[in-house]
Coordinates of C-alpha atoms and ligand atoms in Angstrom, one line a residue:
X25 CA -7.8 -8.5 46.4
X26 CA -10.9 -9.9 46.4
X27 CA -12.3 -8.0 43.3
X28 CA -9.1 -9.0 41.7
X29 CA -10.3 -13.0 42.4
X30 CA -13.7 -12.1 41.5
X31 CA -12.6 -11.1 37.9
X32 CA -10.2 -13.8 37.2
X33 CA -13.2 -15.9 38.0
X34 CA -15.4 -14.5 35.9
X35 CA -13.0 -14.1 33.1
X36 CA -12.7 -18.0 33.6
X37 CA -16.3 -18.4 33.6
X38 CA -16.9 -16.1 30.8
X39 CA -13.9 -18.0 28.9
X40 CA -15.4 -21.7 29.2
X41 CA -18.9 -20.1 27.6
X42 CA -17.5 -18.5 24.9
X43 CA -14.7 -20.9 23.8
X44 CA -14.9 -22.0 20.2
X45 CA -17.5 -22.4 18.0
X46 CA -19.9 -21.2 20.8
X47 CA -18.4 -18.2 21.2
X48 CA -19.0 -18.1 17.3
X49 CA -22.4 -19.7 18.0
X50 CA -23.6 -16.7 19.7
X51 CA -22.4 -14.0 17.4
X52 CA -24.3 -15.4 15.1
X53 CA -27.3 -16.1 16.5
X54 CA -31.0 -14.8 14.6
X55 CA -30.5 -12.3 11.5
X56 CA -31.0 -9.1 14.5
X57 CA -27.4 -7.6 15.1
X58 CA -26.4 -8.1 18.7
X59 CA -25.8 -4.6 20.6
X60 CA -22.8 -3.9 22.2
X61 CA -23.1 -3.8 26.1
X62 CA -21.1 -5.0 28.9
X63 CA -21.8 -8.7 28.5
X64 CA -21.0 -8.9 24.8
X65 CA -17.9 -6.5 25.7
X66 CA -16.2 -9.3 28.1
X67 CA -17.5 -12.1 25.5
X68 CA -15.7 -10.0 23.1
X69 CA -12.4 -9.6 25.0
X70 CA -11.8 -13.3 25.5
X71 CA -12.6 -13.5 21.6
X72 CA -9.7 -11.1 21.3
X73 CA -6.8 -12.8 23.7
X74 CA -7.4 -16.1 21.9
X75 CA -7.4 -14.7 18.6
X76 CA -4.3 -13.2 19.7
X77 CA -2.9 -16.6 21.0
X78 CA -3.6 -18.1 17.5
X79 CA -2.2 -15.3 15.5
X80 CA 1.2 -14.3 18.0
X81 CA 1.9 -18.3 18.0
X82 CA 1.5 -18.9 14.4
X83 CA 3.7 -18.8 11.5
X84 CA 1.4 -18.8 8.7
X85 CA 1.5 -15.1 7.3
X86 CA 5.3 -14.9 8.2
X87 CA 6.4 -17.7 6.2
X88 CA 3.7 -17.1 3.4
X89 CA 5.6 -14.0 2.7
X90 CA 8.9 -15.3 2.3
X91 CA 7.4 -17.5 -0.1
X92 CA 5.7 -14.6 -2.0
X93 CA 9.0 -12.5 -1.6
X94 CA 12.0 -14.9 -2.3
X95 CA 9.9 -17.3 -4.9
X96 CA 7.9 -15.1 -6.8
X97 CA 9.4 -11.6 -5.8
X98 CA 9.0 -8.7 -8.0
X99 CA 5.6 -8.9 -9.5
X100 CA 4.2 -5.6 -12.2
X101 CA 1.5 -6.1 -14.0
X102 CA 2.1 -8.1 -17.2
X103 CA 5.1 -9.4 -16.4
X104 CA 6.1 -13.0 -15.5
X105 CA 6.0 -12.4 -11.8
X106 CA 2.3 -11.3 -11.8
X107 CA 1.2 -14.5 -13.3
X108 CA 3.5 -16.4 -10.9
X109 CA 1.9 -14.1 -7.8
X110 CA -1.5 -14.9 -9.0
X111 CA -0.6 -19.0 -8.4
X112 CA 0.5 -17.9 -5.6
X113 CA -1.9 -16.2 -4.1
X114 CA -4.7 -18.8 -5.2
X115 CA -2.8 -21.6 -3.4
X116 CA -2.6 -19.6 -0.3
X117 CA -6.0 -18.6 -0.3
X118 CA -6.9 -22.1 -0.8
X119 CA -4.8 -23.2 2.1
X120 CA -5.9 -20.5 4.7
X121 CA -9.4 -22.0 4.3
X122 CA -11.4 -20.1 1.7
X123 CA -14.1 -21.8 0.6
X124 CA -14.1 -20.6 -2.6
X125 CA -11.5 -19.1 -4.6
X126 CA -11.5 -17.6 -8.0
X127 CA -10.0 -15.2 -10.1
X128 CA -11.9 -12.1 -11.9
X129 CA -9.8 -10.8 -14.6
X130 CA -9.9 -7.2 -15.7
X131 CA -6.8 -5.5 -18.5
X132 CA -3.9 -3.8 -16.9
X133 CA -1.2 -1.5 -18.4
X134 CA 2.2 -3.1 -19.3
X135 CA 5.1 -0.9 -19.0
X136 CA 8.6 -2.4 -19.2
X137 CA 11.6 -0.9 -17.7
X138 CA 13.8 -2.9 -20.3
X139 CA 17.9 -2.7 -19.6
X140 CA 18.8 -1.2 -16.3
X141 CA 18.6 2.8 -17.1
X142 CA 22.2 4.7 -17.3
X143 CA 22.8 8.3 -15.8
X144 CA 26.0 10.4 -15.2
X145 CA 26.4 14.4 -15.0
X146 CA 29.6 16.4 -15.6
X147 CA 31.1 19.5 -14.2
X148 CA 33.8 21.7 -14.4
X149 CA 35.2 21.6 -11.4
X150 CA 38.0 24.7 -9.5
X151 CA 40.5 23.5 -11.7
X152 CA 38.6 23.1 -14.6
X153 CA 38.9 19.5 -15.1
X154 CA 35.8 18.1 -16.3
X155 CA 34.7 15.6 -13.8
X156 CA 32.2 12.7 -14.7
X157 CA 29.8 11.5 -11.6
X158 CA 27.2 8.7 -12.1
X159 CA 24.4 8.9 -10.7
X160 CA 21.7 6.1 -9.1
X161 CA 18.7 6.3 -11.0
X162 CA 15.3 4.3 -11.7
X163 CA 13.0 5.6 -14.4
X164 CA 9.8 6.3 -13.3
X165 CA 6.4 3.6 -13.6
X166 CA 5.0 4.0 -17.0
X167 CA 7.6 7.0 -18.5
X168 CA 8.9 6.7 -22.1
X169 CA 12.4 5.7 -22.8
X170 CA 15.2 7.5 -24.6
X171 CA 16.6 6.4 -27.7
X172 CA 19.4 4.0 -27.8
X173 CA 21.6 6.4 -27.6
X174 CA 20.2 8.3 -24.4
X175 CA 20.3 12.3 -24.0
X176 CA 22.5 14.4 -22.9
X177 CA 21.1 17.6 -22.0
X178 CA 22.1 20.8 -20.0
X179 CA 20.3 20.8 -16.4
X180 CA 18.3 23.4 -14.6
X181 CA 17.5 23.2 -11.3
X182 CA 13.3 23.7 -10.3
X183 CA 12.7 23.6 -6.3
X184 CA 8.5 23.7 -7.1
X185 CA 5.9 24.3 -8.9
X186 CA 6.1 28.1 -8.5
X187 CA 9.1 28.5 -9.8
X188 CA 8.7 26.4 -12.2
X189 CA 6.0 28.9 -13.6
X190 CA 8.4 31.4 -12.5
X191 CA 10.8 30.7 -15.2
X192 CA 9.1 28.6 -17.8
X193 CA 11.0 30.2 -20.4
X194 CA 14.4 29.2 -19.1
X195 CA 13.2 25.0 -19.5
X196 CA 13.1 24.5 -22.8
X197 CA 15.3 21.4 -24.3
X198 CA 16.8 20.7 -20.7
X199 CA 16.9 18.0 -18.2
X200 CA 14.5 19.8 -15.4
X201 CA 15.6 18.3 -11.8
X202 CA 13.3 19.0 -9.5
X203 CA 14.0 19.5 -5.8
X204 CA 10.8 18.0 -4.2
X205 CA 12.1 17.8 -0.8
X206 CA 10.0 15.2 1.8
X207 CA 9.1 17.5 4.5
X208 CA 10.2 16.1 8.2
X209 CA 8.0 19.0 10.1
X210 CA 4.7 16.7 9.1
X211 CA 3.5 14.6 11.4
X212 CA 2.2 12.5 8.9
X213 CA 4.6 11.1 6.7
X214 CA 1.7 10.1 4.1
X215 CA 1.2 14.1 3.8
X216 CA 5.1 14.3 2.8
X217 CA 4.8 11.2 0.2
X218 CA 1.7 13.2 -0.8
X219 CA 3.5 16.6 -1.4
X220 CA 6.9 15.5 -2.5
X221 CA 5.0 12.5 -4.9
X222 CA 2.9 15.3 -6.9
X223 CA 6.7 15.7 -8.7
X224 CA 6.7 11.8 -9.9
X225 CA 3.4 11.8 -10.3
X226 CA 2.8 15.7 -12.6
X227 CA 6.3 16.8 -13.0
X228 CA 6.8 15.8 -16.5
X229 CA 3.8 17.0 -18.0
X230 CA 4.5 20.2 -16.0
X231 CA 7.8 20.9 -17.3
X232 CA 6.7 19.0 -20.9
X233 CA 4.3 22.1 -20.8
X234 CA 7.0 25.0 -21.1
X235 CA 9.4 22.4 -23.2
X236 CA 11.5 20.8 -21.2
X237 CA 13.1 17.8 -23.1
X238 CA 13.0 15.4 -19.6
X239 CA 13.2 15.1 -15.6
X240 CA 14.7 13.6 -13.0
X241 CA 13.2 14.4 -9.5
X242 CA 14.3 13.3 -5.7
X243 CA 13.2 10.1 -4.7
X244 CA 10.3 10.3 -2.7
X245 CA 11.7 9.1 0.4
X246 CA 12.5 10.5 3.9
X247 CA 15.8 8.2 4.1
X248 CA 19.5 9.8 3.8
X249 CA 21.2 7.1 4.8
X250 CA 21.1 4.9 1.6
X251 CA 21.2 6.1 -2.1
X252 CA 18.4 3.3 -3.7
X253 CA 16.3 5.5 -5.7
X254 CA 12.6 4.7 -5.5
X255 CA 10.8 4.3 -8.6
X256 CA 6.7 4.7 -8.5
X257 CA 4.2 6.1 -11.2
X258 CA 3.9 8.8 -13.6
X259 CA 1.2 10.1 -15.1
X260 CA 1.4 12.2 -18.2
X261 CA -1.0 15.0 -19.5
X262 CA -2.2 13.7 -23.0
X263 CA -2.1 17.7 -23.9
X264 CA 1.6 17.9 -23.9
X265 CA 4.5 15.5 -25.2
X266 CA 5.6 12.4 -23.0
X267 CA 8.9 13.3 -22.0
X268 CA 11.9 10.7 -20.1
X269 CA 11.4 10.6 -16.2
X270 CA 13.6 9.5 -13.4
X271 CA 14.1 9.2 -9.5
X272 CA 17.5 9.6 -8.6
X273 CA 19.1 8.2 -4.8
X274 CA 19.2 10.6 -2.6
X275 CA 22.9 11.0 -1.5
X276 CA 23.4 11.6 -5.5
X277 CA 20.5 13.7 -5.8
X278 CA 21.7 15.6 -3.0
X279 CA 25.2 16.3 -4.6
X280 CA 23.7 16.9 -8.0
X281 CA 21.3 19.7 -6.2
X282 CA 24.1 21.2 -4.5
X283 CA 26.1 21.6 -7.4
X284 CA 23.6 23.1 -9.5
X285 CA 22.4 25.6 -6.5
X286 CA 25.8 26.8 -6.7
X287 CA 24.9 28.0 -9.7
X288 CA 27.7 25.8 -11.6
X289 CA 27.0 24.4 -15.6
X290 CA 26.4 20.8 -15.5
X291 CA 24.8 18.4 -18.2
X292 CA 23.0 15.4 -17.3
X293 CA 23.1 12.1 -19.6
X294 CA 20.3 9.6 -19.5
X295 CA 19.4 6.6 -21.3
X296 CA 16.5 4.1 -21.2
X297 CA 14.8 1.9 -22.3
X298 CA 11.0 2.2 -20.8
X299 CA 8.5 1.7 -23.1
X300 CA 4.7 0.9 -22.9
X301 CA 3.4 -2.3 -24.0
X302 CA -0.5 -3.2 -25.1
X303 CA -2.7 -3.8 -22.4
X304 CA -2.3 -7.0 -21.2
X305 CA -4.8 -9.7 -18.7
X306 CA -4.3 -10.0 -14.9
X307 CA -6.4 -10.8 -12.3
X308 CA -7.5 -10.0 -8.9
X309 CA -7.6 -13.2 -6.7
X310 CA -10.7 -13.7 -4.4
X311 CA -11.4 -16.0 -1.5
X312 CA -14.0 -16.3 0.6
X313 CA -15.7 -17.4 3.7
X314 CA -19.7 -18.0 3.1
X315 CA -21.9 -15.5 5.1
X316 CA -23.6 -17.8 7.9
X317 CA -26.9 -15.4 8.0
X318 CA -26.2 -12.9 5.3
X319 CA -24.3 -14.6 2.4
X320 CA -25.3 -11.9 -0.1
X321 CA -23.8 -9.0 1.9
X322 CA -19.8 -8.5 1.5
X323 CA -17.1 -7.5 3.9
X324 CA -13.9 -7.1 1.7
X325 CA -10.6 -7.4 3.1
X326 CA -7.5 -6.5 0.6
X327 CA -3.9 -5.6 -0.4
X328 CA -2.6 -5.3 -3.6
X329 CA -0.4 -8.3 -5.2
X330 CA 1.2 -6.6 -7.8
X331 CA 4.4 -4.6 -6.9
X332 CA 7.0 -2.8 -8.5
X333 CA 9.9 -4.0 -10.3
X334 CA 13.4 -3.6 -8.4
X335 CA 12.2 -5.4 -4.9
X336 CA 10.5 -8.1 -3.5
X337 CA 7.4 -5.8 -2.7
X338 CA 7.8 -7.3 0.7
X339 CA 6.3 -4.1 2.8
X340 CA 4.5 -3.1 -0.2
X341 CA 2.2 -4.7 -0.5
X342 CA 3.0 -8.5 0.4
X343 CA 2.4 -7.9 3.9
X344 CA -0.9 -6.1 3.2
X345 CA -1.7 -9.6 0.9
X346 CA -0.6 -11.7 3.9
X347 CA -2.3 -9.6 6.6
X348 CA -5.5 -10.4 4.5
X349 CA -5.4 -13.5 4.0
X350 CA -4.2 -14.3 7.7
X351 CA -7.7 -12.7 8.8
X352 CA -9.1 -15.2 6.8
X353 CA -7.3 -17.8 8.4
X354 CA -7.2 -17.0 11.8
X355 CA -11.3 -16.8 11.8
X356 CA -11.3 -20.0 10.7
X357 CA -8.7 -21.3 13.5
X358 CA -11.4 -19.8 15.7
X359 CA -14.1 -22.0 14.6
X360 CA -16.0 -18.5 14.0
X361 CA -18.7 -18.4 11.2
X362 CA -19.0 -15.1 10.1
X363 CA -22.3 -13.7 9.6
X364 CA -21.8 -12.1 6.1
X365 CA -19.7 -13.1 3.6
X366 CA -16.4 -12.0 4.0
X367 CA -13.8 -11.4 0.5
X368 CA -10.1 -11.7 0.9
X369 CA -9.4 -9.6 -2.6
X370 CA -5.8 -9.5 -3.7
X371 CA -5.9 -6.7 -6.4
X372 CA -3.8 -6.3 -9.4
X373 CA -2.4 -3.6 -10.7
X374 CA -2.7 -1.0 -7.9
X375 CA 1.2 0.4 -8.3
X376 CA 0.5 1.9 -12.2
X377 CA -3.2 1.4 -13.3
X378 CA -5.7 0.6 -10.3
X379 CA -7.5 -1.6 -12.8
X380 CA -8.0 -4.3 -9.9
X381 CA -9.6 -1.8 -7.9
X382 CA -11.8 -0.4 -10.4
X383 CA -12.7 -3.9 -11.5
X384 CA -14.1 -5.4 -8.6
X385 CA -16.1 -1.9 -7.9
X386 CA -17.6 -2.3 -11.6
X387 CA -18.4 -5.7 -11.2
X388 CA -20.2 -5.3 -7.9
X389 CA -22.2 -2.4 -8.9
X390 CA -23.4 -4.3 -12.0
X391 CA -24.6 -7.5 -9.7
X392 CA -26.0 -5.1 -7.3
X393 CA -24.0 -6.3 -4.5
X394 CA -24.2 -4.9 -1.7
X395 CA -21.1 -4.3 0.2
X396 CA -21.0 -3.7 3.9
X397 CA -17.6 -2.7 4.4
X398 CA -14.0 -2.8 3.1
X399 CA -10.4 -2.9 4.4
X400 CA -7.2 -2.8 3.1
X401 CA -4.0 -3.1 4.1
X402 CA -1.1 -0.9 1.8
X403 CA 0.4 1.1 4.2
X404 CA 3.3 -1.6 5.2
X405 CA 3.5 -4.4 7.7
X406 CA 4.8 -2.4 10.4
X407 CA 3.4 -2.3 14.1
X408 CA 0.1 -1.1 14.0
X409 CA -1.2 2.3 15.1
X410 CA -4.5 3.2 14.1
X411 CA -7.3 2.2 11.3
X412 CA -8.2 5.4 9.6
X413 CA -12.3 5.3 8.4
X414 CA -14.2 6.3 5.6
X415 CA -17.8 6.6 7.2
X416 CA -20.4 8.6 8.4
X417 CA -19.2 10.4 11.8
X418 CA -22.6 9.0 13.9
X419 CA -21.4 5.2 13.0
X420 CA -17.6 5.9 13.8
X421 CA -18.6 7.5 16.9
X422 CA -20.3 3.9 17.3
X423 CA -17.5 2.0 16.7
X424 CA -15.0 3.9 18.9
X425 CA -17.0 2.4 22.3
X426 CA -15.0 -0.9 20.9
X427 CA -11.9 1.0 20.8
X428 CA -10.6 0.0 24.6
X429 CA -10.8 -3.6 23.3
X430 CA -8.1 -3.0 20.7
X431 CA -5.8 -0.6 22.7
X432 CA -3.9 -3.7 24.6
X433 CA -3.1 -5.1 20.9
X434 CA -1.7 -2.1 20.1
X435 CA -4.6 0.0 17.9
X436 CA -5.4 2.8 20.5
X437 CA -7.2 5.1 17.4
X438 CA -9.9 5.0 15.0
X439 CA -9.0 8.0 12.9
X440 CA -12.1 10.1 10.4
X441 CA -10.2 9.5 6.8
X442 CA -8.3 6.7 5.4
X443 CA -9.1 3.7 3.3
X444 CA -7.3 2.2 0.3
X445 CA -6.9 3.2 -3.3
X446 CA -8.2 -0.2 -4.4
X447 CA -10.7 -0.1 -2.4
X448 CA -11.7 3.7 -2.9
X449 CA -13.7 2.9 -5.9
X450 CA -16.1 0.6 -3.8
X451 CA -16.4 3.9 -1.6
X452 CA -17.1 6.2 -4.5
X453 CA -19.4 3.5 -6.8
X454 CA -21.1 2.2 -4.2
X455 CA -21.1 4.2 -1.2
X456 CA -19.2 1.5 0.8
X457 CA -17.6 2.5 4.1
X458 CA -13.8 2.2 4.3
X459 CA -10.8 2.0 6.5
X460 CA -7.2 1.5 5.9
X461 CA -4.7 0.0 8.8
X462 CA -2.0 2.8 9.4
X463 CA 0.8 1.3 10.9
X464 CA 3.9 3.3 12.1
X465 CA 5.0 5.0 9.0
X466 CA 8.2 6.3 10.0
X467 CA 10.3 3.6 8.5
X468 CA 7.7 2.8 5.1
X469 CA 9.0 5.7 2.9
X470 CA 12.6 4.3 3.6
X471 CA 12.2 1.3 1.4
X472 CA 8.5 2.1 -0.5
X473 CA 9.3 1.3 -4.4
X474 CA 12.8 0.7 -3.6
X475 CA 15.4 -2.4 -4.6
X476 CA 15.6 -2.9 -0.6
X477 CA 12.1 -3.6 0.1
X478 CA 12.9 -7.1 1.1
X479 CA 11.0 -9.8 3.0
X480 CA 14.4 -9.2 5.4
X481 CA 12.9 -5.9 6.9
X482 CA 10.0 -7.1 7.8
X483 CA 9.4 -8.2 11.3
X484 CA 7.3 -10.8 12.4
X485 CA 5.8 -9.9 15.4
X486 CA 5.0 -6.7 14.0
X487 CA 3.3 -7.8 11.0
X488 CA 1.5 -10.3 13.1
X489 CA -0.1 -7.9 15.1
X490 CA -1.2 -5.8 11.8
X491 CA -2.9 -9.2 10.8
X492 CA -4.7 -9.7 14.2
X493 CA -5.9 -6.4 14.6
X494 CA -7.1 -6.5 11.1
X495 CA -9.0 -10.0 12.1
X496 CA -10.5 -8.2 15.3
X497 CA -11.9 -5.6 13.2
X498 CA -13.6 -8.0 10.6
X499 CA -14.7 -9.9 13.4
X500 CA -16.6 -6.5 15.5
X501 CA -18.3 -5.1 11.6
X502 CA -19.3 -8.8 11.1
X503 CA -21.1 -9.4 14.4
X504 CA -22.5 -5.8 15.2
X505 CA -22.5 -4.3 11.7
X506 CA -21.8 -0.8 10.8
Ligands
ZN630 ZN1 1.1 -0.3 -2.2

């Protein structure tokens, strides 16, 4: 009992030190990084539970969301939407405290999916009736259209890569669907996106290779229990010709599959309209808070703002944009001056070009910036899990003593691997340590690049708590360093 009183008094004590801007006071006292011990630990725990007050009890990143979601919404680069994000993100950035915001403009592919694409398949079926099904479909990220008049080719049904090779010679002129199933036994769903995405991502070129005339494959998606298909990038091997490409639902993809396991004749027609535009301008929006002691060194903290076309891109990736700029504000809520100068970046053009990513990496290699670290958010604004690092193992084997800090806030894991593809290119240019947030991922792949990834299934206490452990994070590399 009387231990119990003891810390509650100290916690007080320790509480009416550090409150405020002397809390922040002290973390950034003299250019010498504070070490970690059992003083700074306690300091550092009441940091945490009134960050946590701030962020729980506010509405900020919530409601900045539903903005970005309901008045901007769907947002690819080049079209209207990514110009109307970028506003966006400026006047949030600008409202969260930065103080300075700007944009850095780099080129970005424009693909267009045009009018909505159009599939159906027909069958003979016992009777010998032909029956005509249509089938959900979304072309995939910068494919080629059909002509106006669409295709209608016989199908053949591809389960992998192996067979594929297997019987190249039966592919030529059809439509090749391609079974890439999303395999529940991994315990990390990002493995099954990984496995079941090399299909969107190298299956036309693949079946190009041996002939085939186009492709639709599974969506890449876990999810049974709705048919949206999920649309996401291709990319095509210059050495063969750009073929059509589609994701189909899967409760019609499933039907389709079945059918053509049984070994029954069906023919698949597809129309649409994709086409690839000139490059066009976009930018990555930047804000910052001034580095008290180091101003020339860089934390970055990121999602991408583009998203794809059918949704709202509320999980992917405007909670990642909100989580980021939340850190920004909720630091300054705190009356904390960061040591180095921390960068909220909002990247363009992650979904079909990583341009963003690979511009802000050129550009800080050719000032000679030097970049501390870099986080991003793109994994979805569910309750968070883990951060997953990009470093050296002696300096994550350092961090993890700050681990028990973060464990009542929900992060009980700082995983070797992760990061960010827009911020992958800092890693590899520059050498920069990365981590990405991993959030629960069993529900992402459900709505990822899908028309129901809506600001309505996202919850707010769960992407609150991706936003303050984001913020606690910034706020540890800040005040100890890497
Ligand atoms: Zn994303």
């Amino acid at each position: 009992m009387k231990g119990i009183v003891c810390l509650v008094m100290a916690f007080i004590l320790q509480a009416g030190v550090f409150s405020g801007a002397a809390l922040a006071q002290s973390a950034s006292s003299g250019n010498a990084e504070p070490s970690f011990d059992a003083a700074s630990r306690e300091a550092d725990s009441v940091f945490f539970r009134k960050m946590a007050d701030d962020v729980l009890s506010s509405s900020a990143a919530y409601e900045s969301l539903r903005d970005l979601c309901k008045n901007v919404g769907a947002r690819l680069a080049g079209s209207p939407g990514m110009y109307k994000a970028e506003a966006w993100a400026e006047k949030a950035l600008k409202a969260a405290g930065a103080d300075k915001v700007w944009l850095q403009e780099c080129m970005a592919p424009h693909w267009e999916r045009g009018k909505a694409e159009e599939a159906w398949y027909t069958y003979a079926d016992e009777k010998g009736k032909q029956q005509k099904v249509k089938l959900d479909v979304l072309a995939l990220g910068n494919s080629v259209g059909t002509d106006a008049k669409g295709l209608t080719l016989p199908a053949i049904l591809i389960n992998d890569f192996s067979e594929l090779e297997k019987r190249k010679d039966d592919v030529k002129g059809k439509m090749v669907v391609f079974n890439n199933i999303f395999n529940p036994k991994n315990l990390a769903v990002g493995q099954s996106y990984g496995e079941s995405g090399s299909y969107r991502r190298r299956g036309p070129s693949e079946a190009a290779k041996y002939g085939a005339a186009a492709i639709m494959i599974r969506s890449v998606t876990a999810s049974a229990n709705d048919n949206h298909p999920h649309t996401g990038t291709t990319s095509y091997d210059s050495a063969y010709p750009k073929i059509p490409a589609a994701a189909v639902g899967l409760k019609d993809g499933d039907k389709l599959i079945g059918l053509l396991a049984s070994g029954k004749p069906v023919s698949i027609y597809y129309r649409s309209d994709a086409r690839m535009l000139p490059d066009t301008k976009a930018n990555n929006v930047i804000g910052e808070l001034t580095g008290s002691v180091f101003p020339e060194k860089y934390i970055t903290v990121g999602g991408h703002l583009d998203s794809w076309d059918p949704a709202e891109g509320a999980h992917d990736d405007g909670t990642g944009c909100v989580h980021s700029i939340e850190v920004l504000r909720a630091l300054k809520a705190m009356g904390y001056k960061p040591r180095h100068t921390i960068r909220v970046v909002l990247f363009a053009n992650e979904e079909n070009g990583l341009r963003g990513g690979n511009k802000y990496a050129a550009e800080a290699k050719a000032k000679n910036e030097e970049h501390l670290f870099a986080l991003e958010s793109d994994a979805g604004g569910f309750t968070p899990r883990s951060f997953g690092f990009t470093l050296d193992w002696k300096r994550l084997a350092a961090i993890r003593q700050w681990l028990p800090l973060f464990v009542p806030y929900g992060v009980y894991e700082f995983r070797n691997g992760g990061g960010g593809a827009d911020i992958g290119p800092l890693n590899r240019q520059l050498g920069t340590p990365v981590a990405g947030l991993s959030p629960d991922g069993s529900r992402y792949f459900d709505l990822h690049h899908a028309r129901n990834d809506v600001f309505e299934n996202v919850n707010k206490r769960e992407l609150d708590l991706g936003s303050l452990n984001m913020a606690l994070l910034i706020y540890m590399i800040d005040k100890y360093g890497l």
